[in-house]
Amino acid sequence: MASAPSTTASSLAPPPFSSSRGARLPAALRLPHAQPPAAAGRFRVVAPAAPGRLARARVQCGAAVSFIGQSEFEAEVLQSDLPVLVDFVADWCGPCRLIAPVVDWAAEEYEERLKIVKIDHDANPQLIEEYKVYGLPSLILFKDGKEVPGSRREGAITKAKFKEYVEPFLSTSTVA
């Protein structure tokens, strides 16, 4: 009768390069520790994250776009000589951060024909209620102190789609 193979502790131990918990790969097989890339200026970390939580990034805007609030809305939007595109955003809104570069580009591209402002959803509940902003980001075009019919757009948008969206409104508007 054949004897059973012996099982000693040394034959059961995992090899030194295994992925079992606590074991380390030899230095030659380890990947270098990668540092996260620095933010490109579009977002900034608002506060350090608590252990186990992700840090929040704030929606930023370029030089040609500004954040306004309830108190500036009438002067900046309703009394503007230029058509005004209002971008309703929130810090916690991922699609808002996605379209931030497109909105910055548009502010520079249409500088002479269109004014663009951003409104923080959380800080301006009266405007959100008054203009019935249900989804974010929301784009609404105002001309001569009134919302342009059919100008509402919700959700993220590419540069090409943004051009398709805004060009028809600008071609029919007369700028003073």
PDB file of C-alpha atoms in Angstrom:
ATOM      1  CA  MET A   1       0.000   0.000   0.000  1.00  0.00           C
ATOM      2  CA  ALA A   2       1.361   3.442  -0.956  1.00  0.00           C
ATOM      3  CA  SER A   3       1.733   5.999   1.724  1.00  0.00           C
ATOM      4  CA  ALA A   4       0.022   9.385   1.475  1.00  0.00           C
ATOM      5  CA  PRO A   5       2.253  12.318   0.566  1.00  0.00           C
ATOM      6  CA  SER A   6       3.457  14.188   3.582  1.00  0.00           C
ATOM      7  CA  THR A   7       2.167  17.717   4.137  1.00  0.00           C
ATOM      8  CA  THR A   8       4.528  19.864   6.067  1.00  0.00           C
ATOM      9  CA  ALA A   9       4.153  23.532   6.834  1.00  0.00           C
ATOM     10  CA  SER A  10       6.836  24.492   4.314  1.00  0.00           C
ATOM     11  CA  SER A  11       5.028  22.757   1.452  1.00  0.00           C
ATOM     12  CA  LEU A  12       1.701  24.512   2.277  1.00  0.00           C
ATOM     13  CA  ALA A  13       3.067  28.052   2.543  1.00  0.00           C
ATOM     14  CA  PRO A  14       2.353  30.317  -0.440  1.00  0.00           C
ATOM     15  CA  PRO A  15       5.297  31.339  -2.582  1.00  0.00           C
ATOM     16  CA  PRO A  16       6.800  34.762  -1.688  1.00  0.00           C
ATOM     17  CA  PHE A  17       5.305  36.404  -4.797  1.00  0.00           C
ATOM     18  CA  SER A  18       1.704  35.284  -4.329  1.00  0.00           C
ATOM     19  CA  SER A  19      -1.093  37.757  -3.993  1.00  0.00           C
ATOM     20  CA  SER A  20      -2.353  36.400  -0.690  1.00  0.00           C
ATOM     21  CA  ARG A  21      -3.099  38.981   1.963  1.00  0.00           C
ATOM     22  CA  GLY A  22       0.013  40.396   3.568  1.00  0.00           C
ATOM     23  CA  ALA A  23       2.441  38.881   1.054  1.00  0.00           C
ATOM     24  CA  ARG A  24       4.557  41.280  -0.969  1.00  0.00           C
ATOM     25  CA  LEU A  25       5.788  40.997  -4.495  1.00  0.00           C
ATOM     26  CA  PRO A  26       9.537  41.090  -5.038  1.00  0.00           C
ATOM     27  CA  ALA A  27      10.696  44.627  -5.891  1.00  0.00           C
ATOM     28  CA  ALA A  28      11.421  43.636  -9.491  1.00  0.00           C
ATOM     29  CA  LEU A  29       7.765  42.662 -10.016  1.00  0.00           C
ATOM     30  CA  ARG A  30       6.137  45.635  -8.247  1.00  0.00           C
ATOM     31  CA  LEU A  31       4.755  48.581 -10.214  1.00  0.00           C
ATOM     32  CA  PRO A  32       6.006  52.002  -9.188  1.00  0.00           C
ATOM     33  CA  HIS A  33       3.568  53.927  -6.989  1.00  0.00           C
ATOM     34  CA  ALA A  34       1.763  56.392  -9.247  1.00  0.00           C
ATOM     35  CA  GLN A  35       0.820  59.832  -7.983  1.00  0.00           C
ATOM     36  CA  PRO A  36      -2.557  61.210  -9.102  1.00  0.00           C
ATOM     37  CA  PRO A  37      -2.178  63.927 -11.741  1.00  0.00           C
ATOM     38  CA  ALA A  38      -2.601  67.513 -10.597  1.00  0.00           C
ATOM     39  CA  ALA A  39      -5.945  69.097 -11.434  1.00  0.00           C
ATOM     40  CA  ALA A  40      -5.885  71.075 -14.647  1.00  0.00           C
ATOM     41  CA  GLY A  41      -7.403  74.177 -13.072  1.00  0.00           C
ATOM     42  CA  ARG A  42     -11.031  73.272 -13.715  1.00  0.00           C
ATOM     43  CA  PHE A  43     -11.799  71.929 -10.241  1.00  0.00           C
ATOM     44  CA  ARG A  44     -10.467  72.483  -6.801  1.00  0.00           C
ATOM     45  CA  VAL A  45     -10.849  70.348  -3.716  1.00  0.00           C
ATOM     46  CA  VAL A  46     -13.207  72.108  -1.320  1.00  0.00           C
ATOM     47  CA  ALA A  47     -12.253  70.328   1.888  1.00  0.00           C
ATOM     48  CA  PRO A  48     -10.060  67.394   2.777  1.00  0.00           C
ATOM     49  CA  ALA A  49     -12.030  64.200   2.722  1.00  0.00           C
ATOM     50  CA  ALA A  50     -12.773  62.360   5.926  1.00  0.00           C
ATOM     51  CA  PRO A  51     -11.205  58.892   6.121  1.00  0.00           C
ATOM     52  CA  GLY A  52     -13.141  56.567   3.849  1.00  0.00           C
ATOM     53  CA  ARG A  53     -14.854  59.421   1.946  1.00  0.00           C
ATOM     54  CA  LEU A  54     -14.058  61.031  -1.371  1.00  0.00           C
ATOM     55  CA  ALA A  55     -13.131  64.697  -1.609  1.00  0.00           C
ATOM     56  CA  ARG A  56     -15.596  66.925  -3.484  1.00  0.00           C
ATOM     57  CA  ALA A  57     -14.528  69.093  -6.377  1.00  0.00           C
ATOM     58  CA  ARG A  58     -16.114  72.471  -6.942  1.00  0.00           C
ATOM     59  CA  VAL A  59     -17.392  73.414 -10.382  1.00  0.00           C
ATOM     60  CA  GLN A  60     -15.115  76.187 -11.610  1.00  0.00           C
ATOM     61  CA  CYS A  61     -15.545  78.643 -14.405  1.00  0.00           C
ATOM     62  CA  GLY A  62     -13.182  80.464 -16.722  1.00  0.00           C
ATOM     63  CA  ALA A  63     -12.514  84.195 -16.785  1.00  0.00           C
ATOM     64  CA  ALA A  64     -15.363  84.925 -19.223  1.00  0.00           C
ATOM     65  CA  VAL A  65     -17.951  83.108 -17.060  1.00  0.00           C
ATOM     66  CA  SER A  66     -18.959  84.171 -13.563  1.00  0.00           C
ATOM     67  CA  PHE A  67     -21.044  82.718 -10.752  1.00  0.00           C
ATOM     68  CA  ILE A  68     -23.969  84.927  -9.817  1.00  0.00           C
ATOM     69  CA  GLY A  69     -26.650  84.665  -7.172  1.00  0.00           C
ATOM     70  CA  GLN A  70     -30.225  85.738  -6.583  1.00  0.00           C
ATOM     71  CA  SER A  71     -29.197  89.331  -5.831  1.00  0.00           C
ATOM     72  CA  GLU A  72     -27.318  89.783  -9.135  1.00  0.00           C
ATOM     73  CA  PHE A  73     -29.770  87.867 -11.340  1.00  0.00           C
ATOM     74  CA  GLU A  74     -31.915  90.812 -12.400  1.00  0.00           C
ATOM     75  CA  ALA A  75     -29.002  93.104 -13.291  1.00  0.00           C
ATOM     76  CA  GLU A  76     -26.833  90.432 -14.939  1.00  0.00           C
ATOM     77  CA  VAL A  77     -29.520  88.428 -16.756  1.00  0.00           C
ATOM     78  CA  LEU A  78     -32.855  90.207 -17.044  1.00  0.00           C
ATOM     79  CA  GLN A  79     -31.455  93.675 -17.801  1.00  0.00           C
ATOM     80  CA  SER A  80     -28.602  92.583 -20.070  1.00  0.00           C
ATOM     81  CA  ASP A  81     -28.314  94.007 -23.580  1.00  0.00           C
ATOM     82  CA  LEU A  82     -26.828  90.735 -24.809  1.00  0.00           C
ATOM     83  CA  PRO A  83     -28.632  87.387 -24.736  1.00  0.00           C
ATOM     84  CA  VAL A  84     -27.611  85.536 -21.563  1.00  0.00           C
ATOM     85  CA  LEU A  85     -27.126  81.800 -21.231  1.00  0.00           C
ATOM     86  CA  VAL A  86     -27.650  80.703 -17.633  1.00  0.00           C
ATOM     87  CA  ASP A  87     -25.953  77.464 -16.585  1.00  0.00           C
ATOM     88  CA  PHE A  88     -27.514  76.013 -13.418  1.00  0.00           C
ATOM     89  CA  VAL A  89     -24.905  73.805 -11.703  1.00  0.00           C
ATOM     90  CA  ALA A  90     -24.033  72.153  -8.392  1.00  0.00           C
ATOM     91  CA  ASP A  91     -20.762  70.970  -6.845  1.00  0.00           C
ATOM     92  CA  TRP A  92     -22.084  67.444  -6.395  1.00  0.00           C
ATOM     93  CA  CYS A  93     -23.202  67.178 -10.050  1.00  0.00           C
ATOM     94  CA  GLY A  94     -20.794  65.126 -12.178  1.00  0.00           C
ATOM     95  CA  PRO A  95     -22.272  66.193 -15.542  1.00  0.00           C
ATOM     96  CA  CYS A  96     -21.930  69.838 -14.409  1.00  0.00           C
ATOM     97  CA  ARG A  97     -18.194  69.326 -14.031  1.00  0.00           C
ATOM     98  CA  LEU A  98     -18.084  67.539 -17.392  1.00  0.00           C
ATOM     99  CA  ILE A  99     -19.566  70.453 -19.330  1.00  0.00           C
ATOM    100  CA  ALA A 100     -17.564  73.164 -17.520  1.00  0.00           C
ATOM    101  CA  PRO A 101     -14.840  73.221 -20.225  1.00  0.00           C
ATOM    102  CA  VAL A 102     -17.496  73.469 -22.972  1.00  0.00           C
ATOM    103  CA  VAL A 103     -19.193  76.381 -21.221  1.00  0.00           C
ATOM    104  CA  ASP A 104     -15.829  78.132 -20.752  1.00  0.00           C
ATOM    105  CA  TRP A 105     -15.047  77.614 -24.430  1.00  0.00           C
ATOM    106  CA  ALA A 106     -18.465  78.980 -25.448  1.00  0.00           C
ATOM    107  CA  ALA A 107     -18.000  82.102 -23.315  1.00  0.00           C
ATOM    108  CA  GLU A 108     -14.832  82.917 -25.253  1.00  0.00           C
ATOM    109  CA  GLU A 109     -16.170  81.796 -28.643  1.00  0.00           C
ATOM    110  CA  TYR A 110     -19.383  83.848 -28.446  1.00  0.00           C
ATOM    111  CA  GLU A 111     -17.968  86.696 -26.338  1.00  0.00           C
ATOM    112  CA  GLU A 112     -19.401  89.508 -28.481  1.00  0.00           C
ATOM    113  CA  ARG A 113     -22.802  87.876 -29.011  1.00  0.00           C
ATOM    114  CA  LEU A 114     -23.594  85.979 -25.800  1.00  0.00           C
ATOM    115  CA  LYS A 115     -23.062  86.401 -22.083  1.00  0.00           C
ATOM    116  CA  ILE A 116     -22.772  83.233 -19.974  1.00  0.00           C
ATOM    117  CA  VAL A 117     -23.294  83.018 -16.207  1.00  0.00           C
ATOM    118  CA  LYS A 118     -23.496  80.118 -13.755  1.00  0.00           C
ATOM    119  CA  ILE A 119     -25.888  79.789 -10.859  1.00  0.00           C
ATOM    120  CA  ASP A 120     -25.210  77.448  -7.954  1.00  0.00           C
ATOM    121  CA  HIS A 121     -28.281  75.251  -7.535  1.00  0.00           C
ATOM    122  CA  ASP A 122     -27.861  74.773  -3.781  1.00  0.00           C
ATOM    123  CA  ALA A 123     -27.241  78.442  -2.951  1.00  0.00           C
ATOM    124  CA  ASN A 124     -30.183  79.839  -4.951  1.00  0.00           C
ATOM    125  CA  PRO A 125     -33.341  77.850  -4.186  1.00  0.00           C
ATOM    126  CA  GLN A 126     -35.650  80.756  -5.118  1.00  0.00           C
ATOM    127  CA  LEU A 127     -34.282  80.906  -8.672  1.00  0.00           C
ATOM    128  CA  ILE A 128     -34.447  77.128  -8.952  1.00  0.00           C
ATOM    129  CA  GLU A 129     -38.100  77.188  -7.928  1.00  0.00           C
ATOM    130  CA  GLU A 130     -39.005  80.231 -10.050  1.00  0.00           C
ATOM    131  CA  TYR A 131     -37.494  78.790 -13.239  1.00  0.00           C
ATOM    132  CA  LYS A 132     -38.452  75.194 -12.421  1.00  0.00           C
ATOM    133  CA  VAL A 133     -34.977  73.715 -12.824  1.00  0.00           C
ATOM    134  CA  TYR A 134     -35.485  69.991 -12.346  1.00  0.00           C
ATOM    135  CA  GLY A 135     -32.309  68.487 -13.806  1.00  0.00           C
ATOM    136  CA  LEU A 136     -28.666  69.511 -13.719  1.00  0.00           C
ATOM    137  CA  PRO A 137     -26.882  70.915 -15.495  1.00  0.00           C
ATOM    138  CA  SER A 138     -29.601  73.072 -17.009  1.00  0.00           C
ATOM    139  CA  LEU A 139     -28.996  75.668 -19.678  1.00  0.00           C
ATOM    140  CA  ILE A 140     -31.592  78.403 -20.208  1.00  0.00           C
ATOM    141  CA  LEU A 141     -31.227  81.279 -22.658  1.00  0.00           C
ATOM    142  CA  PHE A 142     -32.643  84.696 -21.733  1.00  0.00           C
ATOM    143  CA  LYS A 143     -33.191  87.602 -24.130  1.00  0.00           C
ATOM    144  CA  ASP A 144     -34.746  90.968 -23.384  1.00  0.00           C
ATOM    145  CA  GLY A 145     -35.446  89.898 -19.803  1.00  0.00           C
ATOM    146  CA  LYS A 146     -37.399  86.773 -20.744  1.00  0.00           C
ATOM    147  CA  GLU A 147     -36.663  83.091 -21.180  1.00  0.00           C
ATOM    148  CA  VAL A 148     -36.384  82.222 -24.870  1.00  0.00           C
ATOM    149  CA  PRO A 149     -39.045  79.586 -25.661  1.00  0.00           C
ATOM    150  CA  GLY A 150     -37.486  76.212 -26.479  1.00  0.00           C
ATOM    151  CA  SER A 151     -34.070  77.171 -25.137  1.00  0.00           C
ATOM    152  CA  ARG A 152     -33.965  74.826 -22.145  1.00  0.00           C
ATOM    153  CA  ARG A 153     -31.393  72.058 -22.271  1.00  0.00           C
ATOM    154  CA  GLU A 154     -30.639  69.570 -19.476  1.00  0.00           C
ATOM    155  CA  GLY A 155     -27.651  67.287 -19.111  1.00  0.00           C
ATOM    156  CA  ALA A 156     -24.072  67.153 -20.315  1.00  0.00           C
ATOM    157  CA  ILE A 157     -23.336  68.371 -23.827  1.00  0.00           C
ATOM    158  CA  THR A 158     -20.357  68.195 -26.182  1.00  0.00           C
ATOM    159  CA  LYS A 159     -18.841  71.189 -27.931  1.00  0.00           C
ATOM    160  CA  ALA A 160     -20.389  70.176 -31.277  1.00  0.00           C
ATOM    161  CA  LYS A 161     -23.849  69.706 -29.736  1.00  0.00           C
ATOM    162  CA  PHE A 162     -23.466  73.007 -27.889  1.00  0.00           C
ATOM    163  CA  LYS A 163     -22.889  74.792 -31.207  1.00  0.00           C
ATOM    164  CA  GLU A 164     -25.968  73.093 -32.689  1.00  0.00           C
ATOM    165  CA  TYR A 165     -27.955  74.153 -29.622  1.00  0.00           C
ATOM    166  CA  VAL A 166     -26.950  77.813 -29.384  1.00  0.00           C
ATOM    167  CA  GLU A 167     -26.353  78.898 -33.008  1.00  0.00           C
ATOM    168  CA  PRO A 168     -30.047  78.994 -34.044  1.00  0.00           C
ATOM    169  CA  PHE A 169     -30.894  81.225 -31.076  1.00  0.00           C
ATOM    170  CA  LEU A 170     -28.045  83.622 -31.812  1.00  0.00           C
ATOM    171  CA  SER A 171     -28.703  83.852 -35.551  1.00  0.00           C
ATOM    172  CA  THR A 172     -32.271  85.044 -34.931  1.00  0.00           C
ATOM    173  CA  SER A 173     -31.408  87.491 -32.161  1.00  0.00           C
ATOM    174  CA  THR A 174     -30.684  91.139 -32.781  1.00  0.00           C
ATOM    175  CA  VAL A 175     -27.964  92.457 -30.554  1.00  0.00           C
ATOM    176  CA  ALA A 176     -28.037  96.160 -29.674  1.00  0.00           C
TER     177      ALA A 176
END
